[in-house]
mmCIF file of C-alpha atoms and ligand atoms in Angstrom:
data_model
loop_
_atom_site.group_PDB
_atom_site.id
_atom_site.type_symbol
_atom_site.label_atom_id
_atom_site.label_comp_id
_atom_site.label_asym_id
_atom_site.label_seq_id
_atom_site.Cartn_x
_atom_site.Cartn_y
_atom_site.Cartn_z
ATOM 1 C CA MET A 1 24.137 -178.427 115.512
ATOM 2 C CA ASP A 2 24.481 -175.814 112.344
ATOM 3 C CA SER A 3 21.130 -174.664 113.476
ATOM 4 C CA LEU A 4 22.508 -173.943 116.948
ATOM 5 C CA ILE A 5 25.482 -172.325 115.494
ATOM 6 C CA GLU A 6 23.529 -170.063 113.351
ATOM 7 C CA ALA A 7 20.873 -169.177 116.011
ATOM 8 C CA MET A 8 24.194 -168.208 118.276
ATOM 9 C CA LYS A 9 25.353 -166.127 115.464
ATOM 10 C CA ARG A 10 22.094 -164.303 114.778
ATOM 11 C CA TYR A 11 21.898 -163.931 118.905
ATOM 12 C CA LEU A 12 25.536 -162.408 118.849
ATOM 13 C CA ALA A 13 24.749 -160.065 115.999
ATOM 14 C CA THR A 14 21.541 -158.721 117.598
ATOM 15 C CA ASN A 15 23.108 -158.554 121.217
ATOM 16 C CA PHE A 16 25.960 -156.536 119.401
ATOM 17 C CA SER A 17 23.247 -154.161 117.285
ATOM 18 C CA PHE A 18 21.559 -154.020 121.153
ATOM 19 C CA TYR A 19 24.930 -152.793 122.689
ATOM 20 C CA MET A 20 25.887 -150.220 119.724
ATOM 21 C CA LYS A 21 22.397 -148.661 119.999
ATOM 22 C CA LEU A 22 22.515 -148.141 123.734
ATOM 23 C CA HIS A 23 26.028 -146.493 123.590
ATOM 24 C CA GLN A 24 24.714 -144.439 120.910
ATOM 25 C CA PHE A 25 21.580 -143.422 123.086
ATOM 26 C CA HIS A 26 24.114 -142.581 125.665
ATOM 27 C CA TRP A 27 25.967 -140.045 123.473
ATOM 28 C CA ASN A 28 23.295 -138.596 121.871
ATOM 29 C CA VAL A 29 20.268 -138.492 124.473
ATOM 30 C CA GLU A 30 19.320 -134.609 125.221
ATOM 31 C CA GLY A 31 16.917 -132.961 127.622
ATOM 32 C CA PRO A 32 16.297 -131.791 131.176
ATOM 33 C CA ASN A 33 16.689 -135.546 132.540
ATOM 34 C CA PHE A 34 20.202 -135.591 130.581
ATOM 35 C CA PRO A 35 22.137 -136.941 133.526
ATOM 36 C CA GLN A 36 19.773 -139.796 134.254
ATOM 37 C CA TYR A 37 19.514 -140.830 131.009
ATOM 38 C CA HIS A 38 22.891 -140.998 130.245
ATOM 39 C CA GLU A 39 23.707 -142.904 133.266
ATOM 40 C CA PHE A 40 20.763 -145.644 132.818
ATOM 41 C CA PHE A 41 21.888 -146.066 129.191
ATOM 42 C CA GLU A 42 25.722 -146.703 130.347
ATOM 43 C CA LYS A 43 24.382 -148.993 132.941
ATOM 44 C CA LEU A 44 22.761 -151.156 130.364
ATOM 45 C CA TYR A 45 25.320 -151.003 127.608
ATOM 46 C CA GLU A 46 27.998 -152.225 129.931
ATOM 47 C CA GLU A 47 26.251 -155.026 130.758
ATOM 48 C CA ILE A 48 25.108 -156.087 127.249
ATOM 49 C CA TRP A 49 28.721 -155.024 126.319
ATOM 50 C CA GLU A 50 29.890 -158.061 128.867
ATOM 51 C CA ALA A 51 27.680 -160.584 127.031
ATOM 52 C CA ASN A 52 29.016 -159.871 124.090
ATOM 53 C CA ASP A 53 32.413 -161.957 124.680
ATOM 54 C CA SER A 54 30.324 -164.959 126.568
ATOM 55 C CA ILE A 55 28.190 -165.220 123.661
ATOM 56 C CA ALA A 56 31.046 -165.567 121.060
ATOM 57 C CA GLU A 57 32.949 -168.006 123.291
ATOM 58 C CA HIS A 58 29.954 -170.146 123.558
ATOM 59 C CA ILE A 59 29.926 -169.965 119.554
ATOM 60 C CA ARG A 60 33.662 -171.397 119.691
ATOM 61 C CA ALA A 61 32.922 -173.956 122.392
ATOM 62 C CA ILE A 62 30.200 -175.667 119.993
ATOM 63 C CA ASN A 63 32.929 -175.406 117.392
ATOM 64 C CA GLY A 64 31.143 -172.546 115.492
ATOM 65 C CA TYR A 65 33.148 -169.567 114.551
ATOM 66 C CA ALA A 66 32.255 -165.890 115.982
ATOM 67 C CA PRO A 67 31.266 -163.191 113.490
ATOM 68 C CA ALA A 68 32.789 -159.642 114.075
ATOM 69 C CA SER A 69 32.189 -157.820 111.031
ATOM 70 C CA TYR A 70 29.889 -154.884 109.705
ATOM 71 C CA LYS A 71 28.690 -156.933 106.633
ATOM 72 C CA ASP A 72 27.904 -160.170 108.980
ATOM 73 C CA PHE A 73 26.477 -158.149 111.768
ATOM 74 C CA LYS A 74 24.213 -156.514 109.243
ATOM 75 C CA GLU A 75 23.051 -159.557 107.871
ATOM 76 C CA LEU A 76 22.557 -161.634 110.972
ATOM 77 C CA THR A 77 21.047 -158.774 113.128
ATOM 78 C CA MET A 78 17.422 -159.051 114.282
ATOM 79 C CA ILE A 79 17.411 -155.378 115.208
ATOM 80 C CA ASP A 80 17.238 -152.074 112.774
ATOM 81 C CA ASP A 81 20.026 -149.652 112.814
ATOM 82 C CA GLN A 82 19.787 -146.441 114.325
ATOM 83 C CA THR A 83 20.391 -144.083 111.687
ATOM 84 C CA GLU A 84 18.689 -140.766 113.089
ATOM 85 C CA LEU A 85 20.770 -139.056 115.690
ATOM 86 C CA LYS A 86 18.620 -136.858 117.072
ATOM 87 C CA VAL A 87 15.738 -138.613 119.248
ATOM 88 C CA ASP A 88 13.614 -137.637 121.785
ATOM 89 C CA ALA A 89 14.495 -139.530 124.955
ATOM 90 C CA ALA A 90 10.809 -141.182 125.252
ATOM 91 C CA GLN A 91 11.088 -142.301 121.948
ATOM 92 C CA MET A 92 14.851 -143.682 122.428
ATOM 93 C CA MET A 93 12.980 -145.467 125.527
ATOM 94 C CA ASN A 94 10.499 -147.016 123.073
ATOM 95 C CA ILE A 95 12.860 -148.186 120.691
ATOM 96 C CA LEU A 96 14.787 -150.019 123.383
ATOM 97 C CA TYR A 97 11.911 -151.669 124.875
ATOM 98 C CA SER A 98 11.174 -152.989 121.427
ATOM 99 C CA ASP A 99 14.632 -154.150 121.190
ATOM 100 C CA ASN A 100 15.255 -155.537 124.117
ATOM 101 C CA GLN A 101 12.027 -157.705 123.223
ATOM 102 C CA THR A 102 13.861 -158.575 120.008
ATOM 103 C CA VAL A 103 17.051 -159.937 121.857
ATOM 104 C CA MET A 104 14.546 -161.831 123.927
ATOM 105 C CA GLU A 105 13.210 -163.273 120.959
ATOM 106 C CA ALA A 106 16.889 -164.055 119.374
ATOM 107 C CA ILE A 107 17.595 -166.034 122.759
ATOM 108 C CA LYS A 108 14.506 -168.347 122.712
ATOM 109 C CA ILE A 109 15.650 -169.160 119.172
ATOM 110 C CA ALA A 110 18.834 -169.993 120.167
ATOM 111 C CA TYR A 111 17.370 -171.900 123.445
ATOM 112 C CA LYS A 112 15.438 -173.930 121.409
ATOM 113 C CA ALA A 113 18.184 -175.132 119.455
ATOM 114 C CA ALA A 114 20.129 -175.677 122.082
ATOM 115 C CA GLU A 115 17.915 -177.896 123.939
ATOM 116 C CA PHE A 116 17.276 -179.921 120.658
ATOM 117 C CA ASN A 117 21.114 -180.804 120.532
ATOM 118 C CA ASN A 118 20.932 -181.239 124.247
ATOM 119 C CA GLU A 119 23.358 -178.563 124.892
ATOM 120 C CA ILE A 120 22.881 -178.193 128.650
ATOM 121 C CA GLY A 121 25.474 -175.840 129.809
ATOM 122 C CA LEU A 122 24.364 -173.546 126.814
ATOM 123 C CA SER A 123 20.799 -174.052 127.561
ATOM 124 C CA ASN A 124 21.610 -172.709 131.014
ATOM 125 C CA PHE A 125 23.603 -169.519 130.024
ATOM 126 C CA LEU A 126 20.672 -168.944 127.717
ATOM 127 C CA GLN A 127 18.215 -169.184 130.589
ATOM 128 C CA ASP A 128 20.281 -166.663 132.661
ATOM 129 C CA ARG A 129 20.586 -164.550 129.717
ATOM 130 C CA MET A 130 16.712 -164.755 129.454
ATOM 131 C CA ASP A 131 16.242 -163.484 133.085
ATOM 132 C CA ILE A 132 18.820 -160.539 132.731
ATOM 133 C CA HIS A 133 17.004 -159.170 129.737
ATOM 134 C CA LYS A 134 13.546 -159.726 131.355
ATOM 135 C CA LYS A 135 15.087 -157.471 134.273
ATOM 136 C CA HIS A 136 16.433 -154.690 131.429
ATOM 137 C CA GLY A 137 12.791 -154.773 130.233
ATOM 138 C CA TRP A 138 11.275 -153.900 133.527
ATOM 139 C CA MET A 139 13.861 -151.165 134.061
ATOM 140 C CA ILE A 140 13.434 -149.591 130.584
ATOM 141 C CA ARG A 141 9.410 -149.945 131.355
ATOM 142 C CA SER A 142 9.615 -148.557 134.695
ATOM 143 C CA THR A 143 12.030 -145.690 133.597
ATOM 144 C CA ALA A 144 9.865 -144.652 130.588
ATOM 145 C CA LYS A 145 6.336 -145.816 132.005
ATOM 146 C CA ILE A 146 5.609 -147.645 129.024
HETATM 147 FE FE1 FE2 Y 201 30.393 -142.309 128.263
#
């Protein structure tokens, strides 16, 4: 069970990092398509933000404690911080596409641990999250024509 809790903590930190980057891009994107990008990023960060709470509560349900400090998130996340603030919109889309793939990797690792521990409900939650991220990937890919 410890490895499942650890995998879920990594997933929470990775999801939170993805959320933070989306919101940062929502604020800082520039260019002629600003309204579309601004709104697109907002839709995505809202969905990812909601998921943070569900992931954390699933950690509590398996008797782990949900991390929520910058220090813990920095140690646990699989996504790099976005410290460069002036980024071309097309480059933002490439970064988000890649980060979305990374979130899916975090989900897969947690899913394997959930299956191993026979945590059926959690497996189901992770399957649903995977489906949602597949859709996010499609949206990002189609918007950016990656
Ligand atoms: Fe806003």
